[in-house]
Coordinates of C-alpha atoms and ligand atoms in Angstrom, one line a residue:
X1201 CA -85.4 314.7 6.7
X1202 CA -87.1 316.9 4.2
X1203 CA -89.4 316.0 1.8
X1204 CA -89.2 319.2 -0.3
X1205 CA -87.5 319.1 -3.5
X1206 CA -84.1 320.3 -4.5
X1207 CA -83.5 323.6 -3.8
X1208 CA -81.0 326.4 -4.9
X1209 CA -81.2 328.9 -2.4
X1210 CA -79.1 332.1 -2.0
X1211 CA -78.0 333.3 1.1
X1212 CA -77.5 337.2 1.7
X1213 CA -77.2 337.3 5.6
X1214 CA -74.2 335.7 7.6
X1215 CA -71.1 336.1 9.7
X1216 CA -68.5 333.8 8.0
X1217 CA -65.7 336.0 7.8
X1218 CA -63.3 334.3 9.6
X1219 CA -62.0 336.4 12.4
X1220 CA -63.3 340.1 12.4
X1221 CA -66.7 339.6 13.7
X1222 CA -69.2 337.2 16.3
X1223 CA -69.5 335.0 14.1
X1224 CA -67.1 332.2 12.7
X1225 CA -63.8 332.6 14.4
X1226 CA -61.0 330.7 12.0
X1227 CA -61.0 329.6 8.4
X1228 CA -61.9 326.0 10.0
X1229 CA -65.1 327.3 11.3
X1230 CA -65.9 329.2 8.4
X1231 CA -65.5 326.3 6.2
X1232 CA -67.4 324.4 8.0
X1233 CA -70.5 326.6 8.2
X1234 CA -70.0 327.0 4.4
X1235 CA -69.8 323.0 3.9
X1236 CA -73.3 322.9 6.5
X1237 CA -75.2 325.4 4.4
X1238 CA -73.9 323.4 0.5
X1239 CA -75.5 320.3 2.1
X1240 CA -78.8 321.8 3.0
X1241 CA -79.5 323.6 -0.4
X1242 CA -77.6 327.4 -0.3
X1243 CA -75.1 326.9 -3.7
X1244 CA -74.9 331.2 -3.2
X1245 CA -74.0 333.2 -0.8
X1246 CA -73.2 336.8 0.1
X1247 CA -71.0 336.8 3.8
X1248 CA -71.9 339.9 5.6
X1249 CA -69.8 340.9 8.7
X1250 CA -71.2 343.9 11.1
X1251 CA -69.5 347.3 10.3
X1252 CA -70.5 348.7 13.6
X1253 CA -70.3 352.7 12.5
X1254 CA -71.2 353.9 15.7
X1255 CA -67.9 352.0 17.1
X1256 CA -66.1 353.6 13.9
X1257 CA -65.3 357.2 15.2
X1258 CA -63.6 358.3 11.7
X1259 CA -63.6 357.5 7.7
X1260 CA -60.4 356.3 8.7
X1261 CA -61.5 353.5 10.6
X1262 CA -64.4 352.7 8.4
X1263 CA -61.6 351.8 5.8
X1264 CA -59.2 350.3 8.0
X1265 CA -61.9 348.0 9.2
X1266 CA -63.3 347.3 5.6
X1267 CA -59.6 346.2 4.6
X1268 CA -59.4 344.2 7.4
X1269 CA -62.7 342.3 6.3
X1270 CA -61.5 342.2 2.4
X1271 CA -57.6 340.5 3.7
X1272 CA -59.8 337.8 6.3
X1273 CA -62.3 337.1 3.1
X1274 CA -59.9 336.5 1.0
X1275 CA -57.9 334.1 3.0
X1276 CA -61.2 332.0 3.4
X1277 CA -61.2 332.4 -0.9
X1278 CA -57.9 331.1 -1.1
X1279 CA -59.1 328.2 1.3
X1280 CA -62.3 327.3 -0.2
X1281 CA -60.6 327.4 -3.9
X1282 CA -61.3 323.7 -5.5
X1283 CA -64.2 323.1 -2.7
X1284 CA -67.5 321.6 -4.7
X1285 CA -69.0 320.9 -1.2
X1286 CA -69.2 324.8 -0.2
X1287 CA -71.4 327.4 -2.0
X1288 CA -69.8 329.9 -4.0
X1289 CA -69.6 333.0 -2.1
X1290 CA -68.9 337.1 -2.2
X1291 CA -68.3 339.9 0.3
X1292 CA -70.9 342.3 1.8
X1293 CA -71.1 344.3 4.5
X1294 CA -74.1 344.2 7.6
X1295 CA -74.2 347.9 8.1
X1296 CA -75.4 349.3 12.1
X1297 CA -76.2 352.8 11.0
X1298 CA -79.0 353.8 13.1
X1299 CA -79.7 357.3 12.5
X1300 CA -79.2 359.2 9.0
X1301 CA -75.7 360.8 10.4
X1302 CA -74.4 357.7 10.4
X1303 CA -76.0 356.3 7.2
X1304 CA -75.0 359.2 5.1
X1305 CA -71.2 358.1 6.3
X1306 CA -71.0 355.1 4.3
X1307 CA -74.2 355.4 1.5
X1308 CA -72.5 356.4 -1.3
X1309 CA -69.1 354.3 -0.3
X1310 CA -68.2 352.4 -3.5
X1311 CA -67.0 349.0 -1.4
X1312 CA -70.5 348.7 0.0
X1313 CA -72.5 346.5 -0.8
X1314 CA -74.2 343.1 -1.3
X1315 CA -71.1 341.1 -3.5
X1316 CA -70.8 344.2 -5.8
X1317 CA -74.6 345.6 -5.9
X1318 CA -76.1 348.3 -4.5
X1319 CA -77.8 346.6 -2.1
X1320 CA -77.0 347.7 1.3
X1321 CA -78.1 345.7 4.2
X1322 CA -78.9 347.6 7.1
X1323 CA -80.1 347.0 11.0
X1324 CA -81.0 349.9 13.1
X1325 CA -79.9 348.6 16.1
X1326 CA -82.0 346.1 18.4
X1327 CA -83.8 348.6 20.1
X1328 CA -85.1 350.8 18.1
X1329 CA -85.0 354.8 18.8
X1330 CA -87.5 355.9 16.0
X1331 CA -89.2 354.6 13.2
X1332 CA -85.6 355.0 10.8
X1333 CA -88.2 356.2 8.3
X1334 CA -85.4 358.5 8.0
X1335 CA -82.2 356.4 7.5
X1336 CA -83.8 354.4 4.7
X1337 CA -84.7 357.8 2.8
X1338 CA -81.4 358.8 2.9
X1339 CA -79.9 355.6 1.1
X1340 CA -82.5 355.4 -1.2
X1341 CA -82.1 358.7 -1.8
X1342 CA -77.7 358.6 -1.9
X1343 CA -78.7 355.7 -5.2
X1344 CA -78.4 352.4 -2.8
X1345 CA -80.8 350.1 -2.3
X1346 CA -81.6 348.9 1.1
X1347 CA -82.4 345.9 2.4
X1348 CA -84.1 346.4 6.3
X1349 CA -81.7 343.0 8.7
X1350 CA -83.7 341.3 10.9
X1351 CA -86.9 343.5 11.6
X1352 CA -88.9 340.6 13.4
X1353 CA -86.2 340.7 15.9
X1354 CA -86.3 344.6 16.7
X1355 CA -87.5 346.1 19.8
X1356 CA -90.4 349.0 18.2
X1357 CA -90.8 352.3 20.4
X1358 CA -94.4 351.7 22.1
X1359 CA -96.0 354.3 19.8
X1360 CA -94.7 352.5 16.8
X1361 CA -96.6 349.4 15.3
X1362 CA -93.9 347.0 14.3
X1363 CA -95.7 345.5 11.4
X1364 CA -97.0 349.4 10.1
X1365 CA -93.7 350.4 10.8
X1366 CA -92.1 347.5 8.2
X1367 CA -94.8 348.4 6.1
X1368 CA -94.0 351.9 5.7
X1369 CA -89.6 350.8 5.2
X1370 CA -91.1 349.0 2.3
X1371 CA -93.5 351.7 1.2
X1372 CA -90.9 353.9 1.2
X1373 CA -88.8 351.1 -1.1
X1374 CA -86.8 349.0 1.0
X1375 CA -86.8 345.5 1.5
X1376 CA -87.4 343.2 4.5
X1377 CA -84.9 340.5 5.3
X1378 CA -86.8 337.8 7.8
X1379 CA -83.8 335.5 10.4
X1380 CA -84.7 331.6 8.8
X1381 CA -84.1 331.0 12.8
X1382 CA -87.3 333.2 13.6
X1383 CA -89.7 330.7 12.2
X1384 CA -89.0 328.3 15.1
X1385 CA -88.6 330.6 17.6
X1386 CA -84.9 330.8 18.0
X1387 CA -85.0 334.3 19.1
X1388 CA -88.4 334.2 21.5
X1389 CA -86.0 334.4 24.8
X1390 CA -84.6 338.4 23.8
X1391 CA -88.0 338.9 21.3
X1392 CA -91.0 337.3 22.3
X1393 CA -92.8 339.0 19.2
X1394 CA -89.8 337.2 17.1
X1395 CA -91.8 334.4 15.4
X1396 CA -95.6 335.7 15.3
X1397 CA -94.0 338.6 13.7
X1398 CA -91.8 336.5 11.3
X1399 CA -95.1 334.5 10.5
X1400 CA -97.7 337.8 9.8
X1401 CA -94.4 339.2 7.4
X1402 CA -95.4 336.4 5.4
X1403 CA -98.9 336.0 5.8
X1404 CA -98.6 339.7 4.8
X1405 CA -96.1 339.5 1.9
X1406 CA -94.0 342.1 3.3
X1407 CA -91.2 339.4 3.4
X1408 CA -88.9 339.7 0.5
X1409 CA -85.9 337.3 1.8
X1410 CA -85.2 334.7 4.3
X1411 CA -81.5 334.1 5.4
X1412 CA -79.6 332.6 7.9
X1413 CA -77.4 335.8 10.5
X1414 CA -75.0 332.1 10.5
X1415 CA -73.0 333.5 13.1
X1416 CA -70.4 330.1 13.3
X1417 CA -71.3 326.6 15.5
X1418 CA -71.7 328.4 18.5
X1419 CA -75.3 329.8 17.2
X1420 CA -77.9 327.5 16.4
X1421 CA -81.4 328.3 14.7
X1422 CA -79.8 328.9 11.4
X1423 CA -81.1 326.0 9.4
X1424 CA -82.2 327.3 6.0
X1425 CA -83.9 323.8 5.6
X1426 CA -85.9 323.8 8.3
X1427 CA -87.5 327.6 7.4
X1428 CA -87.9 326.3 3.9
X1429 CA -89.6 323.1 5.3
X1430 CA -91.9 325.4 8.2
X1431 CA -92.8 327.4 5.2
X1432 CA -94.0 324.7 3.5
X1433 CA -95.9 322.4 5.8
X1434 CA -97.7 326.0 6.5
X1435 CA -99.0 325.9 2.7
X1436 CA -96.2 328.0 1.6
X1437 CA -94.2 326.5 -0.7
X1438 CA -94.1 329.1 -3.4
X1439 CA -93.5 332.0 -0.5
X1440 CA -90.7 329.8 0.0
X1441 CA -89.2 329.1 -3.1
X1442 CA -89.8 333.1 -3.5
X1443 CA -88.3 334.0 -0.7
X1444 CA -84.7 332.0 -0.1
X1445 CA -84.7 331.0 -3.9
X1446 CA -85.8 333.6 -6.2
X1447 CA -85.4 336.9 -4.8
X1448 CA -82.4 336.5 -2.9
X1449 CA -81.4 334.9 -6.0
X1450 CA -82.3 338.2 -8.1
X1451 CA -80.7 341.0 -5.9
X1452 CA -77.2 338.3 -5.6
X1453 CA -76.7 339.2 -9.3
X1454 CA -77.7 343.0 -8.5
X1455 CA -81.4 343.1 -10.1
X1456 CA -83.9 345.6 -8.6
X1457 CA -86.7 343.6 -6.9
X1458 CA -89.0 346.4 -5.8
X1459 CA -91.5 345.9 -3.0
X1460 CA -95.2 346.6 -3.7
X1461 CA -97.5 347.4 -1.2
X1462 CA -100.2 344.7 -1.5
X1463 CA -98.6 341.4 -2.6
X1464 CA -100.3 338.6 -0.9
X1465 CA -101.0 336.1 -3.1
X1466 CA -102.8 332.9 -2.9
X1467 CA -101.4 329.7 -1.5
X1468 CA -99.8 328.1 -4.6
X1469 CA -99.2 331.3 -6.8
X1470 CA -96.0 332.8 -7.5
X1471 CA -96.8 336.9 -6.4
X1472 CA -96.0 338.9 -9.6
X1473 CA -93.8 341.0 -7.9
X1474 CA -92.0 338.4 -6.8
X1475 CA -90.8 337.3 -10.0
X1476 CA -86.5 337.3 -10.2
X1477 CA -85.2 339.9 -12.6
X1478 CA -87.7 342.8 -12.4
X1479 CA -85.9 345.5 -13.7
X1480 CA -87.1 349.2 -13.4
X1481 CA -87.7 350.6 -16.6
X1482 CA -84.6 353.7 -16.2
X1483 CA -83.0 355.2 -13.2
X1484 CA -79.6 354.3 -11.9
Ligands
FE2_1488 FE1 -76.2 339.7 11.3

């Protein structure tokens, strides 16, 4: 059991659509995950099934599979209504765009997006092809923000340094979303690199967000308590309480966190750039 105390953590990566994805495959299973993640602290969450574009040949398709995610979601809505033991919960999208062809598809697309913001979370693909410097430009660029899925858990091209590589995503103004599971090594089987990686992102500050990728019960290593709990038994409470509390907390309700380059802070300390509800002064 945890000793940490209450916590109200936001949740901005899962598969709990029921139906049109790998993850959760009914409204029963969906429930259920939503019920598992209430009890362990997440009272928000953003549900983010894959919009595969490269398996999308045509706009069309994009929209027929986006209205096929909107009818499943809100059958699991209707279900859930009344519910106090689930958290409450939006729509977004995981986005595989993993060159700027596909990117410039969808990055203006008024659906998209992280329960109504402009946040756009993104994976490149497991094994990378470049450094994607060039598919987060473009968003930026098209008025999104973007949030970088899983990058602990990519394969890097040999002349690419994983952690200069995440460095230079968030440089450039996007944000680094870190798998809870990677803490405990969930993914060290497919990426050995998974956990030390997930580890030095926070060690680094060049975390912004923890979530779960809750894929349904036939996953495991998508405890948000036991992350939360890892992080602090490391020292890290406040990295923590930052990362699966505040910011995820912040961007839910569509405020612009921006990443800086040097934030580590001291054990204890809340990083000032951490703080929810940073606005940029102007700018869309
Ligand atoms: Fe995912």
């Amino acid at each position: 059991m945890s000793s940490s105390p209450p916590r109200a953590i936001t949740d901005l990566h899962s598969h709990l659509v029921p139906g049109v994805d790998d993850g959760a495959a009914s409204v029963a299973e969906s429930l259920e995950a939503l019920r598992q993640l209430r009890s362990e602290g997440v009272v928000r969450l953003v549900t983010t099934p894959h919009i595969l574009l490269p398996r999308l040949d045509t706009d069309a398709a994009v929209e027929r599979e986006l209205e096929r995610q909107r009818s499943a979601f809100d059958t699991l809505r209707v279900a859930a209504a009344g519910r106090d033991d689930v958290p409450a919960f939006a729509l977004g999208q995981e986005i595989w765009a993993p060159d700027v062809a596909q990117a410039a598809r969808i990055a203006r697309h008024p659906a998209l997006g992280l329960g109504g913001t402009d946040y756009l979370l993104i994976e490149f693909g497991f094994d990378l092809q470049g450094d994607h410097t060039d598919v987060v430009t473009l968003v930026l660029d098209s008025g999104r923000r973007v949030i970088v899925a899983h990058p602990e858990r990519y394969a890097y091209l040999p002349e690419h340094d994983p952690i200069e590589t995440m460095q230079r995503w968030r440089e450039l103004g996007a944000l680094l979303q870190v798998n809870v599971g990677s803490f405990g090594g969930h993914y060290l089987s497919g990426r050995p690199r998974s956990a030390e990686l997930a580890w030095q992102m926070v060690e680094l500050g060049i975390a912004d967000l923890l979530s779960t990728d809750h894929h349904g019960p036939r996953r495991s290593g998508v405890s948000p308590v036991e992350a939360y709990d890892a992080l602090v038994a490391r020292g890290r409470a406040a990295d923590a309480r930052r990362l699966m509390e505040l910011n995820p907390g912040a961007i839910a309700r569509g405020d612009v966190l921006t990443p800086l380059s040097h934030p580590v802070a001291p054990v204890g300390e809340m990083p000032q750039h951490a703080a929810a509800g940073h606005r940029r002064p102007e700018g869309p």
